[in-house]
Amino acid sequence: GVAGSVVTVERSSQWNWAMRVGRFLSSSPGLWTAEVETAWTHLRDDDVLDATAAWGWTSRSGQGPLWPYAAAIGGVRHEWLGSFRETRYPVGGALGVRVLITDGADLRVEWRGLQVLDDPGGTPFEQRVSVGVSMLLG
């Protein structure tokens, strides 16, 4: 999937672009999931590039249109502001639900929480809720 957003608060804009690709691995009574995501965020002169991987479990209980899931996430974050560069390591998890729209698409609602390690300002905890549509190929 591909995602993008622009948020403007008091003449300050934050741009975010992300690409996520994943694969389902069949296992009864659910599906293992493996996903990788690359995301870029720009706020004023600050740029952040994230590369994360997620390993999760999607439940197929009831075989209905709702498929809840949970995942563990880890990655690398490169941040730069002018000539200053920093590398950090976000780790955490995600909880969500997929709602099958058709055999080839689902609506996805996800909460993601990440603890950012090696941050000079402490270890901030980031939270994000996202809603999107996923194409199911194969």
CSV table of C-alpha atoms in Angstrom, one decimal:
chain,number,residue,atom,x,y,z
A,1,GLY,CA,0.0,0.0,0.0
A,2,VAL,CA,1.0,3.6,-0.5
A,3,ALA,CA,0.0,6.4,2.0
A,4,GLY,CA,0.5,10.1,2.2
A,5,SER,CA,-0.6,13.0,4.4
A,6,VAL,CA,0.0,16.7,4.8
A,7,VAL,CA,-0.8,18.4,8.1
A,8,THR,CA,-0.6,22.2,8.5
A,9,VAL,CA,-0.7,23.9,11.9
A,10,GLU,CA,-0.1,27.6,12.2
A,11,ARG,CA,1.8,27.8,8.9
A,12,SER,CA,4.0,24.8,9.7
A,13,SER,CA,3.5,21.8,7.4
A,14,GLN,CA,4.4,18.2,8.0
A,15,TRP,CA,4.6,15.9,5.0
A,16,ASN,CA,4.5,12.1,5.3
A,17,TRP,CA,4.8,9.4,2.6
A,18,ALA,CA,4.9,5.7,3.2
A,19,MET,CA,4.9,2.4,1.3
A,20,ARG,CA,4.0,-0.9,2.9
A,21,VAL,CA,4.3,-4.4,1.3
A,22,GLY,CA,3.4,-7.6,3.0
A,23,ARG,CA,2.7,-11.3,2.6
A,24,PHE,CA,0.3,-13.7,4.2
A,25,LEU,CA,1.6,-17.2,5.2
A,26,SER,CA,-1.1,-19.7,5.7
A,27,SER,CA,-1.4,-21.5,9.1
A,28,SER,CA,-4.6,-23.0,10.6
A,29,PRO,CA,-6.6,-21.3,12.2
A,30,GLY,CA,-5.1,-18.0,11.1
A,31,LEU,CA,-2.4,-16.3,8.9
A,32,TRP,CA,1.1,-15.3,9.8
A,33,THR,CA,1.9,-11.9,8.3
A,34,ALA,CA,5.3,-10.4,7.3
A,35,GLU,CA,5.4,-6.7,6.3
A,36,VAL,CA,8.1,-4.1,5.5
A,37,GLU,CA,7.5,-0.4,5.4
A,38,THR,CA,9.5,2.6,4.3
A,39,ALA,CA,8.3,6.1,5.4
A,40,TRP,CA,9.6,9.6,4.9
A,41,THR,CA,8.5,12.6,7.1
A,42,HIS,CA,9.4,16.2,6.5
A,43,LEU,CA,8.7,18.9,9.1
A,44,ARG,CA,10.4,22.3,8.5
A,45,ASP,CA,14.1,21.5,8.0
A,46,ASP,CA,13.9,18.1,9.7
A,47,ASP,CA,13.7,14.9,7.6
A,48,VAL,CA,13.1,11.4,9.0
A,49,LEU,CA,13.4,8.1,7.0
A,50,ASP,CA,12.0,5.0,8.7
A,51,ALA,CA,12.5,1.4,7.6
A,52,THR,CA,10.5,-1.1,9.7
A,53,ALA,CA,9.5,-4.7,9.6
A,54,ALA,CA,6.5,-6.3,11.2
A,55,TRP,CA,5.8,-10.0,12.1
A,56,GLY,CA,2.2,-10.7,13.1
A,57,TRP,CA,-0.7,-13.0,13.4
A,58,THR,CA,-4.1,-12.5,11.8
A,59,SER,CA,-7.0,-14.5,13.2
A,60,ARG,CA,-9.5,-16.2,10.9
A,61,SER,CA,-11.9,-17.1,13.7
A,62,GLY,CA,-15.5,-17.4,12.4
A,63,GLN,CA,-14.4,-16.9,8.7
A,64,GLY,CA,-16.5,-13.7,8.7
A,65,PRO,CA,-15.5,-10.4,7.2
A,66,LEU,CA,-13.6,-9.2,10.4
A,67,TRP,CA,-10.0,-10.4,10.7
A,68,PRO,CA,-8.3,-9.0,13.9
A,69,TYR,CA,-4.5,-8.9,14.0
A,70,ALA,CA,-1.5,-8.1,16.2
A,71,ALA,CA,2.1,-7.6,15.2
A,72,ALA,CA,5.6,-6.9,16.6
A,73,ILE,CA,7.5,-4.1,14.9
A,74,GLY,CA,11.2,-3.2,14.8
A,75,GLY,CA,13.2,-0.9,12.6
A,76,VAL,CA,15.8,1.8,11.9
A,77,ARG,CA,15.2,5.5,11.8
A,78,HIS,CA,17.6,8.0,10.1
A,79,GLU,CA,17.0,11.6,11.0
A,80,TRP,CA,18.8,14.6,9.6
A,81,LEU,CA,18.6,18.4,10.1
A,82,GLY,CA,21.1,20.2,7.9
A,83,SER,CA,24.5,18.4,8.5
A,84,PHE,CA,23.3,16.9,11.8
A,85,ARG,CA,22.5,13.2,11.4
A,86,GLU,CA,21.1,10.7,14.0
A,87,THR,CA,20.2,7.0,13.9
A,88,ARG,CA,17.5,5.6,16.2
A,89,TYR,CA,15.7,2.3,16.6
A,90,PRO,CA,11.9,2.2,16.9
A,91,VAL,CA,10.4,-1.0,18.4
A,92,GLY,CA,6.9,-1.8,19.4
A,93,GLY,CA,3.7,-3.3,18.1
A,94,ALA,CA,0.4,-2.9,16.3
A,95,LEU,CA,-3.2,-4.0,16.9
A,96,GLY,CA,-5.8,-3.8,14.2
A,97,VAL,CA,-8.7,-5.3,12.3
A,98,ARG,CA,-9.1,-6.0,8.6
A,99,VAL,CA,-12.7,-5.9,7.1
A,100,LEU,CA,-12.9,-7.8,3.9
A,101,ILE,CA,-14.6,-5.6,1.3
A,102,THR,CA,-14.1,-8.0,-1.7
A,103,ASP,CA,-11.8,-11.0,-2.4
A,104,GLY,CA,-9.2,-8.5,-3.6
A,105,ALA,CA,-9.4,-5.7,-1.0
A,106,ASP,CA,-9.9,-5.0,2.7
A,107,LEU,CA,-10.4,-2.0,4.9
A,108,ARG,CA,-7.7,-1.8,7.6
A,109,VAL,CA,-7.9,0.1,10.9
A,110,GLU,CA,-4.7,0.0,12.9
A,111,TRP,CA,-3.2,1.4,16.1
A,112,ARG,CA,0.6,1.4,16.3
A,113,GLY,CA,2.8,2.1,19.3
A,114,LEU,CA,6.6,2.5,19.0
A,115,GLN,CA,9.2,3.2,21.6
A,116,VAL,CA,12.1,5.1,20.0
A,117,LEU,CA,15.5,3.8,21.4
A,118,ASP,CA,18.7,5.8,21.5
A,119,ASP,CA,16.9,9.2,21.3
A,120,PRO,CA,19.0,11.9,23.0
A,121,GLY,CA,15.8,13.5,24.4
A,122,GLY,CA,14.8,10.3,26.3
A,123,THR,CA,12.9,7.3,24.9
A,124,PRO,CA,9.7,8.8,23.4
A,125,PHE,CA,6.6,6.6,22.9
A,126,GLU,CA,4.9,7.3,19.6
A,127,GLN,CA,1.3,6.3,18.8
A,128,ARG,CA,-0.5,6.4,15.5
A,129,VAL,CA,-4.0,5.3,14.3
A,130,SER,CA,-4.4,4.7,10.6
A,131,VAL,CA,-7.2,3.7,8.3
A,132,GLY,CA,-6.6,2.5,4.8
A,133,VAL,CA,-7.6,0.1,2.0
A,134,SER,CA,-5.3,-2.8,1.2
A,135,MET,CA,-5.1,-4.6,-2.2
A,136,LEU,CA,-4.9,-8.4,-1.8
A,137,LEU,CA,-3.0,-10.0,-4.6
A,138,GLY,CA,-2.6,-13.6,-5.4
